[in-house]
Short mmCIF file of C-alpha atoms and ligand atoms in Angstrom, two decimals:
data_model
loop_
_atom_site.label_atom_id
_atom_site.label_comp_id
_atom_site.label_asym_id
_atom_site.label_seq_id
_atom_site.Cartn_x
_atom_site.Cartn_y
_atom_site.Cartn_z
CA MET A 20 223.98 -153.16 197.30
CA THR A 21 222.98 -150.02 198.87
CA LYS A 22 225.55 -148.78 201.43
CA LEU A 23 224.20 -147.28 204.53
CA PRO A 24 225.49 -144.31 206.29
CA PRO A 25 228.09 -144.74 208.93
CA ASP A 26 225.45 -143.30 211.06
CA THR A 27 222.82 -145.39 210.50
CA ARG A 28 224.95 -148.53 210.74
CA THR A 29 226.43 -147.51 214.03
CA ARG A 30 223.54 -146.03 215.76
CA GLY A 31 222.47 -148.91 218.14
CA LEU A 32 226.27 -149.68 218.86
CA HIS A 33 226.63 -145.97 220.16
CA GLU A 34 223.45 -146.50 222.32
CA LEU A 35 224.81 -149.44 223.67
CA TYR A 36 227.95 -147.84 224.32
CA ALA A 37 226.25 -145.18 225.95
CA GLU A 38 224.63 -147.23 228.56
CA ASP A 39 227.26 -149.68 229.72
CA PRO A 40 230.97 -148.63 227.97
CA GLU A 41 232.66 -151.38 229.69
CA ALA A 42 230.25 -153.86 228.71
CA ALA A 43 230.15 -152.88 225.27
CA ASP A 44 234.02 -152.81 225.25
CA ARG A 45 233.93 -156.26 226.64
CA LEU A 46 231.71 -157.46 223.98
CA LEU A 47 233.64 -156.03 221.17
CA TRP A 48 237.02 -156.60 221.86
CA ASN A 49 236.95 -159.62 223.74
CA ARG A 50 233.74 -162.22 222.74
CA GLU A 51 233.66 -164.71 219.60
CA VAL A 52 229.84 -164.30 219.61
CA ASP A 53 228.36 -164.48 216.42
CA PRO A 54 229.08 -167.33 214.32
CA VAL A 55 226.95 -166.09 211.44
CA THR A 56 228.97 -163.52 210.19
CA ARG A 57 231.97 -163.25 208.02
CA ARG A 58 233.49 -159.90 208.07
CA GLY A 59 236.52 -159.50 210.57
CA PHE A 60 234.96 -156.89 212.86
CA LEU A 61 231.63 -158.36 212.53
CA LYS A 62 233.02 -161.24 213.94
CA ARG A 63 233.72 -159.57 217.51
CA SER A 64 237.37 -160.38 216.84
CA SER A 65 240.35 -159.14 218.29
CA LEU A 66 241.86 -155.69 218.06
CA LEU A 67 244.45 -157.14 215.75
CA ALA A 68 241.71 -158.80 213.42
CA MET A 69 240.07 -154.98 213.62
CA ALA A 70 243.57 -153.50 212.46
CA ALA A 71 244.32 -155.96 209.80
CA ALA A 72 240.76 -155.30 208.32
CA VAL A 73 241.78 -151.29 208.17
CA GLY A 74 244.98 -152.32 206.92
CA GLY A 75 247.53 -150.88 209.65
CA SER A 76 247.67 -150.52 213.56
CA ILE A 77 245.12 -148.02 215.37
CA PRO A 78 247.24 -145.86 217.57
CA PHE A 79 243.98 -144.56 219.40
CA ALA A 80 242.24 -147.99 219.48
CA ASP A 81 241.40 -147.20 223.12
CA LYS A 82 239.61 -144.21 222.38
CA MET A 83 237.24 -145.96 219.63
CA PRO A 84 233.65 -146.23 220.58
CA GLY A 85 232.63 -149.46 221.07
CA GLY A 86 231.06 -151.06 217.57
CA LEU A 87 232.50 -148.29 215.99
CA ILE A 88 232.49 -149.74 212.41
CA PRO A 89 235.64 -147.90 211.02
CA ALA A 90 234.95 -145.48 208.20
CA ALA A 91 237.75 -147.25 205.85
CA LEU A 92 234.90 -150.24 206.22
CA ALA A 93 232.02 -148.21 205.77
CA GLN A 94 232.86 -146.54 202.96
CA SER A 95 234.22 -149.66 201.10
CA ASP A 96 232.18 -150.71 198.24
CA GLU A 97 231.91 -154.16 199.39
CA PRO A 98 228.48 -155.60 200.66
CA PHE A 99 228.09 -155.75 204.41
CA THR A 100 226.55 -159.05 204.03
CA LEU A 101 225.77 -161.96 206.93
CA GLU A 102 226.36 -165.29 205.45
CA GLY A 103 222.91 -167.47 204.86
CA LYS A 104 221.59 -163.61 204.50
CA GLU A 105 222.95 -162.50 201.13
CA GLY A 106 220.89 -159.66 200.19
CA LEU A 107 219.80 -158.16 203.62
CA THR A 108 220.37 -154.92 204.78
CA VAL A 109 222.57 -154.94 208.06
CA LEU A 110 221.17 -152.16 210.48
CA ASN A 111 223.45 -152.97 213.30
CA ASP A 112 226.00 -155.32 214.34
CA ARG A 113 225.78 -155.41 217.87
CA PRO A 114 223.27 -157.32 218.54
CA ILE A 115 222.97 -158.40 214.81
CA ASN A 116 220.15 -156.90 213.22
CA ALA A 117 219.30 -157.30 209.28
CA GLU A 118 216.28 -156.09 207.18
CA THR A 119 214.84 -157.59 203.71
CA PRO A 120 214.61 -155.14 200.76
CA ALA A 121 211.22 -155.44 199.69
CA HIS A 122 211.61 -157.19 196.38
CA LEU A 123 213.39 -160.37 198.17
CA LEU A 124 209.83 -160.49 200.00
CA ASP A 125 208.11 -161.92 196.75
CA ASP A 126 207.84 -165.30 197.63
CA ASP A 127 204.38 -166.67 198.96
CA ILE A 128 206.35 -168.05 201.65
CA THR A 129 209.38 -166.52 202.93
CA PRO A 130 212.39 -168.50 202.55
CA ALA A 131 214.39 -168.87 205.70
CA LYS A 132 217.36 -166.75 203.90
CA TYR A 133 215.28 -163.35 203.52
CA MET A 134 213.97 -164.01 207.10
CA PHE A 135 214.79 -160.37 208.56
CA VAL A 136 216.92 -160.83 211.61
CA ARG A 137 216.10 -159.29 215.03
CA ASN A 138 218.12 -159.51 218.00
CA ASN A 139 217.46 -157.90 221.61
CA GLY A 140 220.61 -159.37 223.18
CA ILE A 141 223.87 -162.03 222.26
CA PRO A 142 222.30 -165.23 220.79
CA PRO A 143 223.41 -168.43 222.01
CA GLU A 144 226.54 -170.38 221.32
CA VAL A 145 225.06 -172.67 218.54
CA GLU A 146 226.39 -175.86 220.85
CA SER A 147 224.40 -174.81 223.70
CA ILE A 148 221.01 -175.20 222.01
CA ASP A 149 221.67 -178.47 220.83
CA ALA A 150 218.42 -180.26 219.34
CA ASP A 151 218.84 -183.72 221.22
CA THR A 152 219.32 -182.40 224.45
CA TRP A 153 217.07 -179.07 224.69
CA GLN A 154 214.49 -178.86 227.10
CA LEU A 155 211.71 -176.95 227.57
CA GLU A 156 209.93 -175.67 230.68
CA ILE A 157 206.80 -175.30 231.46
CA GLY A 158 205.77 -173.38 234.69
CA GLY A 159 204.64 -170.03 236.82
CA GLU A 160 202.56 -169.71 238.98
CA SER A 161 199.59 -170.47 237.09
CA CYS A 162 200.54 -173.86 236.14
CA GLU A 163 199.05 -176.71 237.90
CA THR A 164 202.20 -179.35 237.25
CA PRO A 165 205.29 -177.65 236.09
CA GLN A 166 207.11 -180.12 233.28
CA SER A 167 209.95 -180.40 230.80
CA PHE A 168 209.95 -181.37 227.79
CA SER A 169 212.40 -182.38 225.09
CA ILE A 170 211.70 -181.81 221.03
CA ALA A 171 211.21 -186.05 220.76
CA ASP A 172 208.93 -185.17 223.92
CA LEU A 173 206.80 -182.67 221.85
CA LYS A 174 206.86 -184.63 218.87
CA GLU A 175 205.32 -187.87 220.59
CA ARG A 176 202.78 -186.85 223.04
CA PHE A 177 201.23 -183.68 220.73
CA GLU A 178 199.37 -183.71 217.41
CA HIS A 179 201.59 -181.77 214.72
CA HIS A 180 200.32 -178.55 212.92
CA THR A 181 201.73 -176.08 209.87
CA TYR A 182 200.40 -172.51 209.59
CA GLN A 183 202.13 -170.00 207.71
CA LEU A 184 202.26 -167.17 210.19
CA GLN A 185 203.05 -163.53 209.46
CA VAL A 186 205.72 -161.46 211.51
CA GLU A 187 206.66 -158.35 211.76
CA CYS A 188 208.56 -156.22 214.37
CA GLY A 189 206.82 -153.72 216.19
CA GLY A 190 209.36 -150.64 215.03
CA ASN A 191 209.42 -152.03 211.19
CA GLY A 192 209.05 -148.61 209.53
CA ARG A 193 210.60 -146.52 212.62
CA SER A 194 213.25 -144.68 210.26
CA GLU A 195 210.34 -142.67 208.61
CA TYR A 196 209.28 -140.77 212.04
CA VAL A 197 210.74 -137.27 212.50
CA PRO A 198 211.98 -136.44 215.46
CA SER A 199 213.49 -140.08 214.71
CA ALA A 200 213.28 -142.51 217.48
CA SER A 201 215.97 -144.58 218.68
CA GLY A 202 216.25 -148.54 218.17
CA ASN A 203 216.98 -149.78 214.68
CA GLN A 204 216.06 -148.02 211.88
CA TRP A 205 214.04 -150.22 210.12
CA THR A 206 212.42 -149.07 206.56
CA THR A 207 209.86 -151.74 205.39
CA GLY A 208 211.96 -155.09 205.71
CA ALA A 209 211.36 -156.34 209.30
CA VAL A 210 208.49 -158.59 208.11
CA ALA A 211 208.03 -162.13 206.64
CA CYS A 212 205.65 -165.07 206.34
CA PRO A 213 207.05 -168.35 206.43
CA THR A 214 205.61 -171.66 207.54
CA PHE A 215 206.10 -172.84 210.93
CA THR A 216 205.48 -176.45 212.26
CA GLY A 217 205.05 -177.66 216.00
CA VAL A 218 202.31 -178.21 218.40
CA ARG A 219 199.82 -176.24 219.66
CA LEU A 220 200.87 -173.95 222.61
CA ARG A 221 197.14 -174.46 224.32
CA ASP A 222 197.69 -178.52 223.87
CA VAL A 223 201.28 -178.33 226.14
CA LEU A 224 199.70 -175.94 228.57
CA GLU A 225 196.62 -178.40 228.98
CA ALA A 226 198.66 -181.07 229.63
CA CYS A 227 200.47 -179.11 232.59
CA GLY A 228 197.13 -177.65 233.81
CA ILE A 229 196.26 -174.28 233.40
CA LYS A 230 194.91 -172.85 236.70
CA ASP A 231 191.79 -170.72 237.03
CA ASP A 232 193.46 -167.54 237.81
CA ALA A 233 195.71 -167.51 234.47
CA VAL A 234 195.65 -164.51 232.46
CA TYR A 235 198.68 -164.48 230.57
CA ILE A 236 201.87 -166.27 229.53
CA GLY A 237 205.24 -165.16 229.26
CA TYR A 238 208.50 -166.83 227.44
CA TYR A 239 212.39 -167.00 228.09
CA GLY A 240 214.98 -167.35 225.50
CA ALA A 241 218.41 -168.75 225.74
CA ASP A 242 219.98 -165.69 224.38
CA SER A 243 222.11 -163.39 227.02
CA HIS A 244 221.73 -159.93 228.01
CA ALA A 245 224.38 -157.29 225.77
CA SER A 246 226.05 -156.63 228.93
CA GLY A 247 226.84 -160.17 230.02
CA ASP A 248 225.13 -160.15 233.22
CA PRO A 249 223.86 -163.75 233.28
CA ASP A 250 221.02 -162.55 235.56
CA ARG A 251 219.59 -160.01 233.13
CA ASP A 252 217.37 -161.39 230.18
CA PRO A 253 217.75 -159.64 226.75
CA ILE A 254 214.04 -159.85 226.23
CA SER A 255 210.85 -161.66 227.88
CA ARG A 256 207.58 -160.96 226.42
CA GLY A 257 204.22 -163.14 226.33
CA VAL A 258 200.24 -162.43 225.29
CA PRO A 259 196.84 -162.74 227.33
CA MET A 260 195.49 -166.37 227.28
CA SER A 261 193.29 -165.78 224.83
CA LYS A 262 195.85 -164.99 222.26
CA ALA A 263 198.12 -167.76 223.74
CA LEU A 264 195.31 -170.33 223.13
CA GLU A 265 194.51 -169.92 219.88
CA ASP A 266 194.86 -172.38 216.92
CA GLU A 267 197.55 -170.83 215.46
CA SER A 268 200.00 -170.29 218.22
CA LEU A 269 202.64 -173.22 218.03
CA ILE A 270 205.79 -174.11 219.77
CA ALA A 271 207.50 -174.84 216.54
CA TRP A 272 210.66 -176.73 215.75
CA ALA A 273 210.48 -176.47 212.10
CA MET A 274 210.20 -173.28 209.27
CA ASN A 275 209.49 -174.07 206.05
CA GLY A 276 209.29 -178.03 206.68
CA GLU A 277 213.00 -178.05 207.86
CA ASP A 278 214.85 -177.34 211.41
CA ILE A 279 214.38 -173.90 212.23
CA PRO A 280 217.68 -172.52 211.21
CA TYR A 281 220.20 -170.83 213.85
CA GLN A 282 220.55 -167.29 213.07
CA CYS A 283 217.01 -166.98 211.77
CA ALA A 284 216.82 -167.16 215.13
CA THR A 285 214.92 -169.63 215.73
CA ARG A 286 215.56 -173.22 216.35
CA ARG A 287 212.95 -173.73 219.01
CA ALA A 288 210.26 -171.12 219.22
CA TRP A 289 207.31 -169.82 220.40
CA GLN A 290 205.71 -168.49 217.15
CA CYS A 291 202.46 -166.24 217.82
CA GLY A 292 201.13 -164.35 214.31
CA GLY A 293 199.60 -161.03 213.80
CA TRP A 294 201.09 -159.44 216.91
CA PRO A 295 204.51 -157.88 217.39
CA GLY A 296 207.32 -159.90 216.27
CA SER A 297 208.65 -159.42 220.14
CA VAL A 298 205.96 -161.55 221.78
CA SER A 299 207.18 -164.70 219.93
CA GLY A 300 210.23 -166.04 221.52
CA LYS A 301 213.52 -167.43 219.76
CA TRP A 302 215.88 -170.25 221.30
CA LEU A 303 213.12 -170.99 223.55
CA LYS A 304 213.60 -172.38 227.32
CA ARG A 305 210.99 -171.51 229.33
CA ILE A 306 207.21 -170.78 229.15
CA VAL A 307 205.49 -169.13 232.43
CA ILE A 308 201.74 -169.36 233.01
CA ARG A 309 201.09 -166.22 234.62
CA ASN A 310 198.31 -164.82 237.17
CA GLN A 311 199.06 -161.01 236.45
CA LYS A 312 200.12 -159.41 232.99
CA HIS A 313 203.54 -160.80 232.17
CA ASP A 314 206.05 -158.53 233.88
CA GLY A 315 209.56 -159.84 231.90
CA THR A 316 211.86 -157.72 230.26
CA LYS A 317 210.70 -154.99 227.56
CA MET A 318 206.89 -155.57 228.97
CA ALA A 319 206.55 -152.35 230.65
CA ALA A 320 206.25 -149.11 229.01
CA PRO A 321 207.72 -147.65 226.74
CA SER A 322 209.06 -151.06 225.03
CA TYR A 323 206.34 -152.15 222.72
CA SER A 324 203.96 -149.45 223.40
CA VAL A 325 202.40 -146.59 222.30
CA PRO A 326 200.61 -143.37 223.87
CA ARG A 327 196.92 -144.08 224.79
CA HIS A 328 196.04 -140.89 222.97
CA PRO A 329 197.78 -139.31 219.62
CA VAL A 330 200.92 -136.79 220.86
CA ALA A 331 202.63 -134.00 219.04
CA PRO A 332 205.67 -135.52 217.33
CA GLY A 333 208.48 -134.91 220.08
CA SER A 334 206.46 -135.24 222.95
CA VAL A 335 207.76 -136.87 226.26
CA VAL A 336 204.60 -139.32 227.57
CA PRO A 337 204.72 -140.38 231.00
CA ASN A 338 204.88 -144.16 231.21
CA GLU A 339 201.46 -144.75 232.54
CA ASP A 340 200.05 -143.13 229.08
CA PHE A 341 201.43 -145.89 227.21
CA VAL A 342 199.60 -149.13 226.12
CA THR A 343 201.26 -152.28 225.24
CA ILE A 344 200.91 -153.36 221.38
CA GLU A 345 198.44 -155.70 220.41
CA SER A 346 197.49 -157.10 217.29
CA MET A 347 199.44 -154.98 214.43
CA PRO A 348 197.83 -152.61 212.03
CA VAL A 349 196.91 -153.23 208.20
CA LYS A 350 199.70 -152.89 205.82
CA SER A 351 200.95 -153.89 202.53
CA LEU A 352 204.38 -154.27 200.53
CA VAL A 353 205.05 -154.21 196.82
CA THR A 354 207.61 -156.99 196.24
CA PHE A 355 207.18 -157.08 192.35
CA PRO A 356 208.94 -155.19 190.64
CA ARG A 357 211.51 -153.82 192.34
CA SER A 358 211.67 -150.13 193.08
CA GLY A 359 213.57 -148.08 190.37
CA ILE A 360 213.15 -150.07 187.16
CA GLU A 361 212.65 -149.23 183.61
CA HIS A 362 209.24 -150.22 181.65
CA ALA A 363 208.32 -150.18 178.31
CA LEU A 364 205.11 -147.97 177.76
CA ASP A 365 203.59 -150.49 175.14
CA ASP A 366 203.67 -153.12 177.64
CA GLU A 367 201.40 -154.11 180.60
CA MET A 368 203.15 -154.28 183.89
CA THR A 369 202.31 -157.04 186.34
CA VAL A 370 202.60 -155.44 190.09
CA ARG A 371 202.31 -157.81 193.19
CA GLY A 372 202.91 -158.17 196.85
CA HIS A 373 201.36 -158.89 200.26
CA ALA A 374 199.16 -157.59 202.44
CA TRP A 375 198.29 -158.35 206.24
CA ALA A 376 196.16 -156.94 209.23
CA GLY A 377 197.10 -158.32 212.25
CA ASP A 378 194.78 -160.65 213.96
CA LEU A 379 192.25 -159.37 211.26
CA ALA A 380 191.75 -160.33 207.56
CA VAL A 381 192.55 -158.02 204.54
CA ALA A 382 189.31 -157.02 202.80
CA GLU A 383 190.97 -155.14 199.86
CA VAL A 384 193.97 -153.82 198.15
CA HIS A 385 194.07 -150.47 196.07
CA VAL A 386 196.97 -150.04 194.01
CA SER A 387 197.35 -146.50 191.85
CA ILE A 388 199.65 -145.14 189.48
CA ASP A 389 198.71 -141.52 190.10
CA PHE A 390 199.34 -141.24 193.64
CA GLY A 391 196.24 -142.22 195.27
CA ALA A 392 193.70 -140.49 192.79
CA THR A 393 192.49 -143.52 191.57
CA ALA A 394 193.12 -147.12 192.15
CA THR A 395 192.17 -150.41 190.99
CA ALA A 396 191.38 -153.44 193.59
CA PRO A 397 192.76 -156.71 192.55
CA SER A 398 191.96 -159.77 194.39
CA GLN A 399 193.83 -161.40 197.44
CA ALA A 400 194.09 -164.29 199.07
CA GLY A 401 196.16 -166.06 202.11
CA PRO A 402 196.60 -169.87 203.30
CA ASN A 403 195.42 -169.43 206.53
CA ARG A 404 194.30 -167.02 209.31
CA LEU A 405 197.34 -164.82 210.29
CA ALA A 406 199.14 -165.26 206.86
CA TRP A 407 199.81 -162.59 204.79
CA GLN A 408 197.78 -162.17 201.91
CA ARG A 409 198.77 -162.37 197.90
CA TRP A 410 197.53 -159.61 195.85
CA THR A 411 198.46 -159.12 192.09
CA SER A 412 197.50 -156.56 189.83
CA VAL A 413 198.14 -155.32 185.98
CA VAL A 414 198.55 -151.78 185.46
CA GLU A 415 199.00 -149.76 181.94
CA PHE A 416 200.93 -146.31 181.57
CA PRO A 417 199.18 -143.55 179.67
CA GLU A 418 202.35 -141.83 178.37
CA PRO A 419 206.42 -141.99 179.13
CA GLY A 420 207.24 -140.55 182.19
CA TYR A 421 207.98 -141.21 186.18
CA TYR A 422 205.60 -143.02 188.02
CA GLU A 423 204.92 -144.49 191.55
CA VAL A 424 202.56 -147.57 192.14
CA TRP A 425 201.42 -147.71 195.31
CA ALA A 426 199.66 -150.07 197.50
CA ARG A 427 197.28 -149.55 200.21
CA ALA A 428 195.36 -151.95 202.16
CA ILE A 429 192.04 -152.18 203.80
CA ASP A 430 191.01 -154.66 206.38
CA GLU A 431 188.14 -156.30 207.25
CA GLU A 432 186.83 -153.44 210.00
CA GLY A 433 187.52 -150.68 207.34
CA HIS A 434 190.75 -149.66 208.48
CA ALA A 435 192.67 -148.12 205.46
CA GLN A 436 196.76 -147.85 205.72
CA PRO A 437 197.48 -144.00 205.72
CA MET A 438 199.26 -142.51 202.74
CA VAL A 439 201.79 -141.06 204.78
CA VAL A 440 203.40 -141.84 207.89
CA PRO A 441 200.80 -142.05 211.01
CA GLY A 442 200.73 -140.02 213.85
CA TRP A 443 204.10 -139.91 215.89
CA ASN A 444 205.17 -141.85 218.79
CA PRO A 445 208.10 -141.83 221.16
CA LYS A 446 209.60 -145.38 220.34
CA GLY A 447 208.81 -145.20 216.38
CA TYR A 448 206.51 -148.31 216.12
CA LEU A 449 203.34 -149.09 213.89
CA ASN A 450 204.42 -147.40 210.94
CA ASN A 451 202.22 -148.69 208.60
CA ALA A 452 202.52 -146.21 205.62
CA CYS A 453 201.65 -147.23 202.13
CA HIS A 454 204.62 -148.71 200.27
CA ARG A 455 205.60 -147.21 197.13
CA ILE A 456 208.13 -148.06 193.93
CA ALA A 457 209.22 -146.01 191.48
CA VAL A 458 209.09 -146.63 187.79
CA GLN A 459 210.54 -145.06 184.85
CA VAL A 460 208.40 -145.39 181.77
CA ALA A 461 209.97 -144.98 178.49
N1 MTE B 516 214.80 -164.93 222.79
C1 MTE B 516 214.43 -163.86 222.06
N2 MTE B 516 213.32 -163.97 221.14
C2 MTE B 516 213.01 -162.59 220.30
C3 MTE B 516 213.86 -161.67 220.08
C4 MTE B 516 215.05 -161.95 220.92
O1 MTE B 516 215.58 -160.92 221.02
N3 MTE B 516 215.43 -162.89 221.50
N4 MTE B 516 213.63 -160.86 219.17
C5 MTE B 516 212.20 -160.70 219.23
C6 MTE B 516 211.79 -159.44 218.24
S1 MTE B 516 211.79 -158.08 218.54
C7 MTE B 516 211.74 -160.11 216.94
S2 MTE B 516 210.95 -158.93 215.86
C8 MTE B 516 211.30 -161.42 216.71
C9 MTE B 516 212.29 -161.33 215.42
O2 MTE B 516 212.47 -162.77 215.06
P1 MTE B 516 213.74 -163.19 213.89
O3 MTE B 516 215.01 -162.42 214.31
O4 MTE B 516 213.63 -164.57 213.55
O5 MTE B 516 213.50 -162.14 212.25
O6 MTE B 516 211.94 -162.09 217.54
C10 MTE B 516 211.52 -161.94 219.08
N5 MTE B 516 211.71 -162.63 219.84
MO1 MO B 517 211.03 -156.93 217.02
#
C-alpha cells in the first residue's frame, strides 16, 4: 500500500492543534475514542503505548504536537489500516478520515468495507447508539407535533424503501487545487454508492405535521465536537424541504441489506443522494423542520460553499459572496483496470467505471486513449435516480508504449467534466476533473 508523506497524514491534526491545543492534547493522550483501529497511536492510547510503538521513551513528549504520527511509524513499510476498512488510504487519524483507491470502487454496489470514512468530530461510543434503545426525535419550530421514534416504531409505522444512493464528499478531489486548500486532502476516493433501506423522511415528517412556513430541515448526530465540548456540534447540516421530501430521501437503518456498520459511519442515518455527503447525517439523533435556512454547524459560508462567481486562485472571498453547495457536479471514475497495469498489445482491454451527476442523470461517457483527442461513448445505466451509472468500454491500442485512459461524463443538461482541475475555490470543493489511469502496453 502507498505510504503517505508525513505532512499529508498529519495536516488535519496540526490544524486541530492550532485551534485548541489543550483539547487536542486531551484527545490525543487521554481518551479512548476510536474503537475501529488497531495501531497503538491510532487508538488514542497513552503516552506509554506511543513509546512502546516507537521502541523507547520519548524525552520531549510534552513538546510533540498533538496527533503527530511519529516518523518512526510514518516511514515504516507497514500499511496504515483501519480494521474493517483494509485497503483504504488513511488521510487523517484525528478524526478518522480515509478514502478508497479507484480500483476498489469497481463493484456496482459499494460494499461497506470500501465505503470512505469522513468524520467531522469524534464518533459516539458504540454502546451509546444501541439499536434497541435508540430514539430519533423529530421537532423544530415548523413541526406541528414533535415526536420520538424507535427503530421498531419506524419499521412498523411506515412503508420500507430501498434505493442505491451515491454519496460523495464535497471536498473529494481537494488535493489537486493550487494553492492548496486546508482540510482532508482527498484525491478521488471520497465517493461510494451502496444501497440504503429505511423509511421516507417525507412519511415521517408528514406524520409529525409540517407547518406551512417550513423551508428547510436540519439533522443532529450523536458524535461529539473534537474539542470535547458537549455544547458544540461537530456538524449539523440539512437541505431545503423540496430535497428533503423527495422519494429517495430516507431515514435508513440498513446498508446493502445489513445493519449499517458503525464505522462507516452510520448505524442510523438520514440519507440524501446527489448532494454533498455532508447533508446526510450519521448516528442520527434528531431532525428539525425549520422556518428558515438551517443554521447548524457548518451550514454557514465558507463551509460547504463556493464563491458565487469565479475567483483567481488564492483569492480571499468575503463570506457574503459564497453560495451553499447543493447538487454535486457531473463526474466519473475509472475503476477497472487499476492504474499502472501492463497490457498486451494484441489484446483488447475492457475499461469500466461509474459516472454520476448529482440530481441529474448522466447522458454520455466518453472514453479516450489519446488524451481526449478522440473518444468512444459506451452506454451506461443505473438502477434508480441518484445512483451512479455503470459504464463499460473496450479499447484497442495501436502500438506499444505508455497510454492513459481518460473518462469524461456529460450530464443530461450538457455539462461536461473539465479535462483538468476546474476553477479554484477557497475550501477546495467540487473538483470534478476527468479521472485517468496509466497503462503500459507491450
Ligand atoms: N453525524 C455526522 N454526520 C455526518 C458527518 C459527521 O462528521 N457526523 N460527516 C458528513 C460528511 S462531510 C460526509 S462526506 C458523510 C460521510 O459519510 P461516511 O463516513 O459514511 O462515508 O457523512 C456526513 N454526515
Ligand atoms: Mo463531506
